[in-house]
PDB file of C-alpha atoms in Angstrom:
ATOM      1  CA  MET X   1       0.262   0.036   0.029  1.00  0.00           C
ATOM      2  CA  ASP X   2       1.925   3.803  -1.295  1.00  0.00           C
ATOM      3  CA  PRO X   3       0.821   6.279   1.001  1.00  0.00           C
ATOM      4  CA  GLN X   4      -1.818   7.540  -0.867  1.00  0.00           C
ATOM      5  CA  GLY X   5      -3.982   4.754  -0.552  1.00  0.00           C
ATOM      6  CA  ARG X   6      -3.894   2.340  -3.464  1.00  0.00           C
ATOM      7  CA  GLU X   7      -2.439  -0.461  -3.775  1.00  0.00           C
ATOM      8  CA  ASP X   8      -1.244  -2.690  -7.479  1.00  0.00           C
ATOM      9  CA  GLY X   9      -3.088   0.583  -9.627  1.00  0.00           C
ATOM     10  CA  LEU X  10      -6.296   0.581  -8.573  1.00  0.00           C
ATOM     11  CA  GLY X  11      -7.647   3.897  -7.738  1.00  0.00           C
ATOM     12  CA  LEU X  12      -8.869   4.867  -4.226  1.00  0.00           C
ATOM     13  CA  ALA X  13     -12.570   3.998  -5.295  1.00  0.00           C
ATOM     14  CA  ALA X  14     -11.741   0.448  -5.824  1.00  0.00           C
ATOM     15  CA  VAL X  15      -9.268  -0.314  -2.558  1.00  0.00           C
ATOM     16  CA  ALA X  16     -12.190   0.870  -0.889  1.00  0.00           C
ATOM     17  CA  ARG X  17     -14.328  -1.119  -2.221  1.00  0.00           C
ATOM     18  CA  ASN X  18     -12.404  -4.079  -2.043  1.00  0.00           C
ATOM     19  CA  ARG X  19     -11.924  -3.931   1.175  1.00  0.00           C
ATOM     20  CA  ALA X  20     -15.050  -3.233   2.374  1.00  0.00           C
ATOM     21  CA  ALA X  21     -15.831  -6.593   0.542  1.00  0.00           C
ATOM     22  CA  LEU X  22     -13.056  -8.201   2.417  1.00  0.00           C
ATOM     23  CA  ALA X  23     -15.178  -7.639   5.635  1.00  0.00           C
ATOM     24  CA  ARG X  24     -18.362  -8.338   5.004  1.00  0.00           C
ATOM     25  CA  GLU X  25     -16.932 -12.213   3.825  1.00  0.00           C
ATOM     26  CA  ARG X  26     -15.365 -11.451   7.765  1.00  0.00           C
ATOM     27  CA  ALA X  27     -18.101 -10.883   9.043  1.00  0.00           C
ATOM     28  CA  ASP X  28     -20.577 -13.938   7.425  1.00  0.00           C
ATOM     29  CA  ARG X  29     -17.291 -16.129   8.658  1.00  0.00           C
ATOM     30  CA  ALA X  30     -17.780 -15.051  11.957  1.00  0.00           C
ATOM     31  CA  GLU X  31     -21.487 -14.663  12.024  1.00  0.00           C
ATOM     32  CA  ALA X  32     -21.744 -18.661  10.942  1.00  0.00           C
ATOM     33  CA  ALA X  33     -19.049 -19.279  13.831  1.00  0.00           C
ATOM     34  CA  ALA X  34     -21.121 -17.933  16.250  1.00  0.00           C
ATOM     35  CA  GLU X  35     -24.726 -19.707  15.494  1.00  0.00           C
ATOM     36  CA  ARG X  36     -22.425 -22.855  15.674  1.00  0.00           C
ATOM     37  CA  HIS X  37     -21.085 -21.835  19.047  1.00  0.00           C
ATOM     38  CA  GLU X  38     -24.626 -20.437  20.774  1.00  0.00           C
ATOM     39  CA  LEU X  39     -25.648 -24.153  19.305  1.00  0.00           C
ATOM     40  CA  LEU X  40     -22.959 -25.927  21.271  1.00  0.00           C
ATOM     41  CA  ALA X  41     -23.531 -23.612  24.773  1.00  0.00           C
ATOM     42  CA  ALA X  42     -27.528 -24.951  24.638  1.00  0.00           C
ATOM     43  CA  LYS X  43     -25.876 -28.204  25.759  1.00  0.00           C
ATOM     44  CA  PRO X  44     -25.098 -29.024  28.954  1.00  0.00           C
ATOM     45  CA  GLY X  45     -21.718 -27.939  30.721  1.00  0.00           C
ATOM     46  CA  HIS X  46     -20.746 -26.631  27.681  1.00  0.00           C
ATOM     47  CA  GLU X  47     -21.706 -22.641  28.758  1.00  0.00           C
ATOM     48  CA  PHE X  48     -17.657 -21.659  27.835  1.00  0.00           C
ATOM     49  CA  HIS X  49     -19.143 -21.721  24.012  1.00  0.00           C
ATOM     50  CA  ALA X  50     -20.965 -18.904  24.808  1.00  0.00           C
ATOM     51  CA  HIS X  51     -17.980 -16.740  25.423  1.00  0.00           C
ATOM     52  CA  ILE X  52     -16.719 -17.498  22.619  1.00  0.00           C
ATOM     53  CA  ALA X  53     -20.077 -16.814  20.883  1.00  0.00           C
ATOM     54  CA  ARG X  54     -19.693 -13.454  21.966  1.00  0.00           C
ATOM     55  CA  THR X  55     -16.389 -12.873  20.443  1.00  0.00           C
ATOM     56  CA  HIS X  56     -17.162 -13.862  17.297  1.00  0.00           C
ATOM     57  CA  ARG X  57     -19.793 -11.359  17.308  1.00  0.00           C
ATOM     58  CA  ARG X  58     -18.320  -8.632  18.215  1.00  0.00           C
ATOM     59  CA  THR X  59     -16.116  -9.365  15.521  1.00  0.00           C
ATOM     60  CA  ALA X  60     -18.343  -9.524  13.052  1.00  0.00           C
ATOM     61  CA  ALA X  61     -20.223  -6.179  13.973  1.00  0.00           C
ATOM     62  CA  CYS X  62     -16.488  -5.059  13.747  1.00  0.00           C
ATOM     63  CA  GLN X  63     -16.202  -6.298  10.318  1.00  0.00           C
ATOM     64  CA  ARG X  64     -19.869  -4.985   9.512  1.00  0.00           C
ATOM     65  CA  ALA X  65     -18.967  -1.160  10.987  1.00  0.00           C
ATOM     66  CA  SER X  66     -15.863  -1.624   8.924  1.00  0.00           C
ATOM     67  CA  ALA X  67     -17.194  -2.755   5.615  1.00  0.00           C
ATOM     68  CA  ARG X  68     -19.886   0.761   6.112  1.00  0.00           C
ATOM     69  CA  LEU X  69     -16.901   3.281   6.430  1.00  0.00           C
ATOM     70  CA  GLN X  70     -15.301   1.883   3.512  1.00  0.00           C
ATOM     71  CA  GLU X  71     -18.111   1.805   1.014  1.00  0.00           C
ATOM     72  CA  SER X  72     -18.924   5.473   2.317  1.00  0.00           C
ATOM     73  CA  PHE X  73     -14.926   6.285   1.158  1.00  0.00           C
ATOM     74  CA  ALA X  74     -15.791   4.313  -2.502  1.00  0.00           C
ATOM     75  CA  LEU X  75     -18.483   6.791  -3.120  1.00  0.00           C
ATOM     76  CA  ARG X  76     -16.951   9.382  -2.073  1.00  0.00           C
ATOM     77  CA  ALA X  77     -13.794   8.567  -4.307  1.00  0.00           C
ATOM     78  CA  THR X  78     -15.323   7.772  -7.155  1.00  0.00           C
ATOM     79  CA  ALA X  79     -15.697  11.498  -8.485  1.00  0.00           C
ATOM     80  CA  TRP X  80     -11.833  11.967  -7.391  1.00  0.00           C
ATOM     81  CA  ASP X  81     -10.742   9.180  -9.758  1.00  0.00           C
ATOM     82  CA  SER X  82     -12.298   9.974 -12.122  1.00  0.00           C
ATOM     83  CA  GLY X  83     -10.158  13.233 -11.896  1.00  0.00           C
ATOM     84  CA  HIS X  84     -13.087  15.842 -10.479  1.00  0.00           C
ATOM     85  CA  GLY X  85     -13.603  17.585  -7.343  1.00  0.00           C
ATOM     86  CA  THR X  86     -12.119  17.744  -3.983  1.00  0.00           C
ATOM     87  CA  ARG X  87      -9.835  15.107  -3.069  1.00  0.00           C
ATOM     88  CA  PRO X  88     -12.094  12.655  -0.029  1.00  0.00           C
ATOM     89  CA  GLN X  89     -10.602  12.203   3.907  1.00  0.00           C
ATOM     90  CA  PHE X  90     -11.625   9.024   5.125  1.00  0.00           C
ATOM     91  CA  MET X  91     -11.914  10.675   8.148  1.00  0.00           C
ATOM     92  CA  ALA X  92     -15.153  12.844   6.904  1.00  0.00           C
ATOM     93  CA  VAL X  93     -16.198   9.156   6.771  1.00  0.00           C
ATOM     94  CA  VAL X  94     -16.002   8.329  10.091  1.00  0.00           C
ATOM     95  CA  ALA X  95     -17.821  11.662  11.323  1.00  0.00           C
ATOM     96  CA  GLU X  96     -20.777  10.729   9.078  1.00  0.00           C
ATOM     97  CA  MET X  97     -20.362   7.802  10.782  1.00  0.00           C
ATOM     98  CA  CYS X  98     -20.958   9.371  14.598  1.00  0.00           C
ATOM     99  CA  GLY X  99     -22.849  11.608  12.707  1.00  0.00           C
ATOM    100  CA  THR X 100     -21.511  15.735  12.802  1.00  0.00           C
ATOM    101  CA  ARG X 101     -18.766  16.547  10.196  1.00  0.00           C
ATOM    102  CA  SER X 102     -15.377  17.096  12.379  1.00  0.00           C
ATOM    103  CA  ALA X 103     -14.198  14.167  13.722  1.00  0.00           C
ATOM    104  CA  ALA X 104     -10.075  13.238  14.371  1.00  0.00           C
ATOM    105  CA  ILE X 105      -7.793  10.708  15.377  1.00  0.00           C
ATOM    106  CA  THR X 106      -5.026  10.503  17.094  1.00  0.00           C
ATOM    107  CA  LEU X 107      -1.895   7.796  17.251  1.00  0.00           C
ATOM    108  CA  LEU X 108       0.144   7.908  20.924  1.00  0.00           C
ATOM    109  CA  ASP X 109       3.246   6.584  21.448  1.00  0.00           C
ATOM    110  CA  SER X 110       3.660   4.515  25.056  1.00  0.00           C
ATOM    111  CA  GLY X 111       4.490   7.650  25.964  1.00  0.00           C
ATOM    112  CA  ARG X 112       1.288   9.299  25.391  1.00  0.00           C
ATOM    113  CA  ASN X 113       3.118  11.556  23.158  1.00  0.00           C
ATOM    114  CA  GLN X 114       1.421  12.011  19.196  1.00  0.00           C
ATOM    115  CA  LEU X 115       2.740  10.404  16.015  1.00  0.00           C
ATOM    116  CA  ALA X 116       0.362  11.484  13.630  1.00  0.00           C
ATOM    117  CA  VAL X 117      -3.413  12.800  13.473  1.00  0.00           C
ATOM    118  CA  ALA X 118      -6.660  12.542  10.751  1.00  0.00           C
ATOM    119  CA  VAL X 119      -8.773  14.987  10.966  1.00  0.00           C
ATOM    120  CA  SER X 120     -12.437  15.484   8.435  1.00  0.00           C
ATOM    121  CA  ASP X 121     -12.105  19.389   8.156  1.00  0.00           C
ATOM    122  CA  GLU X 122     -10.384  21.722   9.466  1.00  0.00           C
ATOM    123  CA  ARG X 123     -12.655  22.813  13.246  1.00  0.00           C
ATOM    124  CA  SER X 124     -11.335  19.644  13.501  1.00  0.00           C
ATOM    125  CA  ARG X 125      -7.903  19.901  12.778  1.00  0.00           C
ATOM    126  CA  ALA X 126      -8.137  23.202  15.015  1.00  0.00           C
ATOM    127  CA  ALA X 127      -8.899  21.655  18.033  1.00  0.00           C
ATOM    128  CA  GLN X 128      -6.730  18.726  17.804  1.00  0.00           C
ATOM    129  CA  ASP X 129      -3.775  21.151  17.001  1.00  0.00           C
ATOM    130  CA  LEU X 130      -4.423  22.774  20.452  1.00  0.00           C
ATOM    131  CA  GLU X 131      -4.724  19.804  22.244  1.00  0.00           C
ATOM    132  CA  TYR X 132      -1.367  19.069  20.972  1.00  0.00           C
ATOM    133  CA  VAL X 133      -0.204  22.605  22.114  1.00  0.00           C
ATOM    134  CA  LEU X 134      -1.657  22.436  25.438  1.00  0.00           C
ATOM    135  CA  GLY X 135      -1.208  18.531  26.108  1.00  0.00           C
ATOM    136  CA  GLU X 136      -4.681  18.316  27.581  1.00  0.00           C
ATOM    137  CA  GLY X 137      -8.277  17.125  25.987  1.00  0.00           C
ATOM    138  CA  PRO X 138     -10.043  14.377  25.494  1.00  0.00           C
ATOM    139  CA  GLY X 139      -8.156  12.480  23.298  1.00  0.00           C
ATOM    140  CA  GLN X 140      -5.526  12.522  26.243  1.00  0.00           C
ATOM    141  CA  ASP X 141      -7.807  11.712  28.733  1.00  0.00           C
ATOM    142  CA  ALA X 142      -9.597   9.471  26.978  1.00  0.00           C
ATOM    143  CA  ALA X 143      -5.932   7.124  25.990  1.00  0.00           C
ATOM    144  CA  ALA X 144      -4.682   8.134  29.087  1.00  0.00           C
ATOM    145  CA  GLY X 145      -7.581   6.546  31.386  1.00  0.00           C
ATOM    146  CA  ARG X 146      -8.917   4.259  28.392  1.00  0.00           C
ATOM    147  CA  ARG X 147     -12.579   5.181  29.164  1.00  0.00           C
ATOM    148  CA  PRO X 148     -14.990   7.326  26.890  1.00  0.00           C
ATOM    149  CA  VAL X 149     -14.872  11.212  28.006  1.00  0.00           C
ATOM    150  CA  GLN X 150     -18.065  13.263  26.803  1.00  0.00           C
ATOM    151  CA  VAL X 151     -18.091  16.939  28.020  1.00  0.00           C
ATOM    152  CA  ALA X 152     -20.637  19.672  26.890  1.00  0.00           C
ATOM    153  CA  GLY X 153     -21.120  23.206  27.585  1.00  0.00           C
ATOM    154  CA  ARG X 154     -18.888  24.944  30.834  1.00  0.00           C
ATOM    155  CA  GLU X 155     -17.948  21.912  31.741  1.00  0.00           C
ATOM    156  CA  ILE X 156     -16.014  21.564  28.921  1.00  0.00           C
ATOM    157  CA  GLU X 157     -13.292  25.379  30.378  1.00  0.00           C
ATOM    158  CA  ASP X 158     -13.366  23.402  33.937  1.00  0.00           C
ATOM    159  CA  ARG X 159     -12.300  20.545  32.922  1.00  0.00           C
ATOM    160  CA  TRP X 160     -10.090  21.844  30.558  1.00  0.00           C
ATOM    161  CA  PRO X 161      -8.755  25.295  31.563  1.00  0.00           C
ATOM    162  CA  GLY X 162      -5.875  25.757  28.537  1.00  0.00           C
ATOM    163  CA  TYR X 163      -7.695  23.610  26.095  1.00  0.00           C
ATOM    164  CA  GLY X 164     -11.700  24.349  26.796  1.00  0.00           C
ATOM    165  CA  PRO X 165     -11.955  28.039  26.107  1.00  0.00           C
ATOM    166  CA  SER X 166     -10.216  27.354  23.059  1.00  0.00           C
ATOM    167  CA  LEU X 167     -13.111  25.741  21.711  1.00  0.00           C
ATOM    168  CA  ALA X 168     -15.198  28.354  21.847  1.00  0.00           C
ATOM    169  CA  PRO X 169     -14.340  30.126  19.024  1.00  0.00           C
ATOM    170  CA  LEU X 170     -14.299  27.210  17.073  1.00  0.00           C
ATOM    171  CA  GLY X 171     -17.834  27.233  17.725  1.00  0.00           C
ATOM    172  CA  ILE X 172     -17.243  23.529  19.373  1.00  0.00           C
ATOM    173  CA  ALA X 173     -20.161  22.898  22.306  1.00  0.00           C
ATOM    174  CA  SER X 174     -19.518  19.280  22.733  1.00  0.00           C
ATOM    175  CA  VAL X 175     -16.824  17.032  22.341  1.00  0.00           C
ATOM    176  CA  ALA X 176     -16.706  12.970  23.469  1.00  0.00           C
ATOM    177  CA  ALA X 177     -13.816  11.331  23.180  1.00  0.00           C
ATOM    178  CA  LEU X 178     -12.681   7.229  23.059  1.00  0.00           C
ATOM    179  CA  PRO X 179      -9.409   5.256  23.481  1.00  0.00           C
ATOM    180  CA  LEU X 180      -8.326   3.616  20.177  1.00  0.00           C
ATOM    181  CA  GLN X 181      -7.333   0.549  21.971  1.00  0.00           C
ATOM    182  CA  THR X 182      -6.168  -3.576  21.908  1.00  0.00           C
ATOM    183  CA  GLN X 183      -5.914  -6.081  24.728  1.00  0.00           C
ATOM    184  CA  ASP X 184      -3.755  -4.859  25.694  1.00  0.00           C
ATOM    185  CA  HIS X 185      -1.955  -1.171  24.283  1.00  0.00           C
ATOM    186  CA  CYS X 186      -3.815   1.783  23.619  1.00  0.00           C
ATOM    187  CA  ILE X 187      -2.550   3.200  20.208  1.00  0.00           C
ATOM    188  CA  GLY X 188      -4.658   6.333  20.498  1.00  0.00           C
ATOM    189  CA  ALA X 189      -8.009   8.226  20.767  1.00  0.00           C
ATOM    190  CA  LEU X 190     -11.017   9.335  18.145  1.00  0.00           C
ATOM    191  CA  THR X 191     -11.936  12.575  19.360  1.00  0.00           C
ATOM    192  CA  VAL X 192     -16.223  13.728  17.640  1.00  0.00           C
ATOM    193  CA  PHE X 193     -16.923  17.459  17.612  1.00  0.00           C
ATOM    194  CA  ASP X 194     -20.323  18.341  18.867  1.00  0.00           C
ATOM    195  CA  PRO X 195     -21.974  14.860  18.335  1.00  0.00           C
ATOM    196  CA  PRO X 196     -25.736  14.906  18.353  1.00  0.00           C
ATOM    197  CA  PRO X 197     -27.287  13.098  21.182  1.00  0.00           C
ATOM    198  CA  SER X 198     -29.030  10.257  18.995  1.00  0.00           C
ATOM    199  CA  ALA X 199     -25.288   9.945  18.140  1.00  0.00           C
ATOM    200  CA  ALA X 200     -22.853  10.214  21.075  1.00  0.00           C
ATOM    201  CA  ARG X 201     -24.513   6.822  22.459  1.00  0.00           C
ATOM    202  CA  PRO X 202     -21.774   5.693  23.669  1.00  0.00           C
ATOM    203  CA  ALA X 203     -21.870   2.349  22.352  1.00  0.00           C
ATOM    204  CA  HIS X 204     -21.950   3.442  18.933  1.00  0.00           C
ATOM    205  CA  LEU X 205     -18.983   5.267  19.262  1.00  0.00           C
ATOM    206  CA  ALA X 206     -17.252   2.612  20.497  1.00  0.00           C
ATOM    207  CA  GLU X 207     -18.875   0.830  17.420  1.00  0.00           C
ATOM    208  CA  VAL X 208     -16.953   3.251  15.352  1.00  0.00           C
ATOM    209  CA  ALA X 209     -13.657   3.519  17.425  1.00  0.00           C
ATOM    210  CA  GLU X 210     -13.305  -0.060  17.696  1.00  0.00           C
ATOM    211  CA  ALA X 211     -13.413  -0.721  14.234  1.00  0.00           C
ATOM    212  CA  LEU X 212     -11.263   1.709  13.550  1.00  0.00           C
ATOM    213  CA  THR X 213      -8.657   0.241  15.079  1.00  0.00           C
ATOM    214  CA  ARG X 214      -9.208  -3.611  14.603  1.00  0.00           C
ATOM    215  CA  ILE X 215     -10.193  -3.453  11.530  1.00  0.00           C
ATOM    216  CA  VAL X 216      -8.529  -0.165   9.200  1.00  0.00           C
ATOM    217  CA  LEU X 217      -5.651   1.018  11.437  1.00  0.00           C
ATOM    218  CA  LEU X 218      -4.222  -2.455  12.408  1.00  0.00           C
ATOM    219  CA  GLY X 219      -6.385  -5.110  10.955  1.00  0.00           C
ATOM    220  CA  PRO X 220      -5.612  -7.876   8.152  1.00  0.00           C
ATOM    221  CA  ASP X 221      -5.892  -4.887   5.183  1.00  0.00           C
ATOM    222  CA  ALA X 222      -4.993  -2.528   7.609  1.00  0.00           C
ATOM    223  CA  ASP X 223      -3.950   1.334   5.638  1.00  0.00           C
ATOM    224  CA  PRO X 224      -2.741   3.789   8.846  1.00  0.00           C
ATOM    225  CA  GLU X 225      -1.831   6.148   6.655  1.00  0.00           C
ATOM    226  CA  LEU X 226      -6.280   6.192   6.009  1.00  0.00           C
ATOM    227  CA  TYR X 227      -5.989   7.277   2.291  1.00  0.00           C
ATOM    228  CA  GLY X 228      -2.786   9.502   2.445  1.00  0.00           C
ATOM    229  CA  GLY X 229      -4.788  11.557   4.907  1.00  0.00           C
ATOM    230  CA  THR X 230      -2.585  10.758   8.683  1.00  0.00           C
ATOM    231  CA  ASP X 231      -0.125  14.018   9.106  1.00  0.00           C
ATOM    232  CA  HIS X 232       2.709  12.974  11.338  1.00  0.00           C
ATOM    233  CA  ARG X 233       3.453  16.725  11.681  1.00  0.00           C
ATOM    234  CA  ASP X 234       6.967  16.075   9.367  1.00  0.00           C
ATOM    235  CA  ALA X 235       7.118  20.010   9.006  1.00  0.00           C
ATOM    236  CA  VAL X 236       6.903  20.170  12.472  1.00  0.00           C
ATOM    237  CA  HIS X 237       9.737  17.676  13.459  1.00  0.00           C
ATOM    238  CA  GLN X 238      11.369  19.650  10.697  1.00  0.00           C
ATOM    239  CA  ALA X 239      11.769  23.268  11.905  1.00  0.00           C
ATOM    240  CA  ALA X 240      12.012  21.487  15.988  1.00  0.00           C
ATOM    241  CA  GLY X 241      14.758  19.997  14.603  1.00  0.00           C
ATOM    242  CA  MET X 242      16.197  23.192  12.991  1.00  0.00           C
ATOM    243  CA  VAL X 243      15.837  25.289  15.793  1.00  0.00           C
ATOM    244  CA  SER X 244      18.090  22.377  18.042  1.00  0.00           C
ATOM    245  CA  GLY X 245      20.699  22.561  16.520  1.00  0.00           C
ATOM    246  CA  ARG X 246      20.128  27.193  15.885  1.00  0.00           C
ATOM    247  CA  ILE X 247      20.230  26.953  19.608  1.00  0.00           C
ATOM    248  CA  GLY X 248      21.624  24.328  21.019  1.00  0.00           C
ATOM    249  CA  CYS X 249      18.359  22.886  23.101  1.00  0.00           C
ATOM    250  CA  SER X 250      17.056  19.425  23.402  1.00  0.00           C
ATOM    251  CA  VAL X 251      14.569  18.863  20.269  1.00  0.00           C
ATOM    252  CA  THR X 252      11.469  18.233  22.975  1.00  0.00           C
ATOM    253  CA  ASP X 253      12.793  22.171  24.329  1.00  0.00           C
ATOM    254  CA  ALA X 254      12.398  23.285  20.825  1.00  0.00           C
ATOM    255  CA  LEU X 255       9.453  21.556  20.025  1.00  0.00           C
ATOM    256  CA  ALA X 256       7.971  23.508  22.933  1.00  0.00           C
ATOM    257  CA  LEU X 257       8.738  26.812  21.896  1.00  0.00           C
ATOM    258  CA  ILE X 258       7.506  26.713  18.494  1.00  0.00           C
ATOM    259  CA  LYS X 259       4.261  25.173  20.393  1.00  0.00           C
ATOM    260  CA  ALA X 260       3.873  28.397  22.366  1.00  0.00           C
ATOM    261  CA  ARG X 261       4.643  30.818  19.916  1.00  0.00           C
ATOM    262  CA  ALA X 262       1.922  28.615  17.626  1.00  0.00           C
ATOM    263  CA  PHE X 263      -0.282  29.309  20.863  1.00  0.00           C
ATOM    264  CA  THR X 264       0.170  33.071  22.121  1.00  0.00           C
ATOM    265  CA  GLU X 265       0.098  34.468  17.637  1.00  0.00           C
ATOM    266  CA  GLY X 266      -3.000  31.913  17.299  1.00  0.00           C
ATOM    267  CA  VAL X 267      -2.083  30.262  14.643  1.00  0.00           C
ATOM    268  CA  SER X 268      -2.003  26.742  12.812  1.00  0.00           C
ATOM    269  CA  LEU X 269       1.586  24.821  14.023  1.00  0.00           C
ATOM    270  CA  ASP X 270       2.435  23.828  10.533  1.00  0.00           C
ATOM    271  CA  THR X 271       2.249  28.174   9.861  1.00  0.00           C
ATOM    272  CA  VAL X 272       5.321  28.285  12.686  1.00  0.00           C
ATOM    273  CA  ALA X 273       6.916  25.435  11.051  1.00  0.00           C
ATOM    274  CA  ARG X 274       7.050  26.276   7.742  1.00  0.00           C
ATOM    275  CA  GLN X 275       8.172  29.976   8.456  1.00  0.00           C
ATOM    276  CA  ILE X 276      10.840  28.346  10.509  1.00  0.00           C
ATOM    277  CA  VAL X 277      11.604  25.317   7.600  1.00  0.00           C
ATOM    278  CA  HIS X 278      11.822  28.381   4.691  1.00  0.00           C
ATOM    279  CA  GLY X 279      14.049  30.349   7.237  1.00  0.00           C
ATOM    280  CA  ASP X 280      11.110  33.644   7.560  1.00  0.00           C
ATOM    281  CA  LEU X 281      11.353  32.821  11.713  1.00  0.00           C
ATOM    282  CA  LYS X 282      13.954  32.511  13.797  1.00  0.00           C
ATOM    283  CA  LEU X 283      13.135  31.657  17.213  1.00  0.00           C
ATOM    284  CA  THR X 284      15.276  32.640  20.274  1.00  0.00           C
TER     285      THR X 284
END
């Protein structure tokens, strides 16, 4: 899989349709296995088969959710493959499934340092930049506690004194975040902005988060680049390296300087990073 999400010369839509078909096939197999184990569980002394059946049902639900994501993305990608419209964002499909237009994924290392981000729109990008700069927010809390976080209204400012007030200019009144976790690790968080009550149910969002983790990011056909929509903040890290070398500080301290400059000037991290890389800005 290349960084743009294409394989074997196929366009984005074809790749997504193939992935959807594979997910549906796996869901069918998991449901068939669940039915077999449910029959076995009805026999005396075979109750453990009920647990196995539940596991297969959960896998099937995950695969079905993944198939819906891929099918929706394929529809968006058809025009792009034909040379029309703008390049689709996979996270826009995720946001749509969550009932909103703004959603983001952050991928984290074991120390909860941000490795990459993928967003659905500029509003979710701005919100994720704030969390990255300030080191606090719903994604951080969901990943740290390995549990869902759902906050609205004034509680946002009370919970996150730096992050919360900065959301108001973005028009964000509520946030929901869920950890992207495997059995042993948490690889990041899914954050949804202004989800409607009908879609903000923990069970629904958990299904989306699990499909993203188990199938989209880590499954047999995993594409952590999300069809080229994942940003590894290369420009920011390049700028941090340049500042570190120029003023003789650690890369961590250089990154902190860049974050502080972006926050105090009210501009994006990428803007400050590009100014540094192009020689238009020198931090001392």
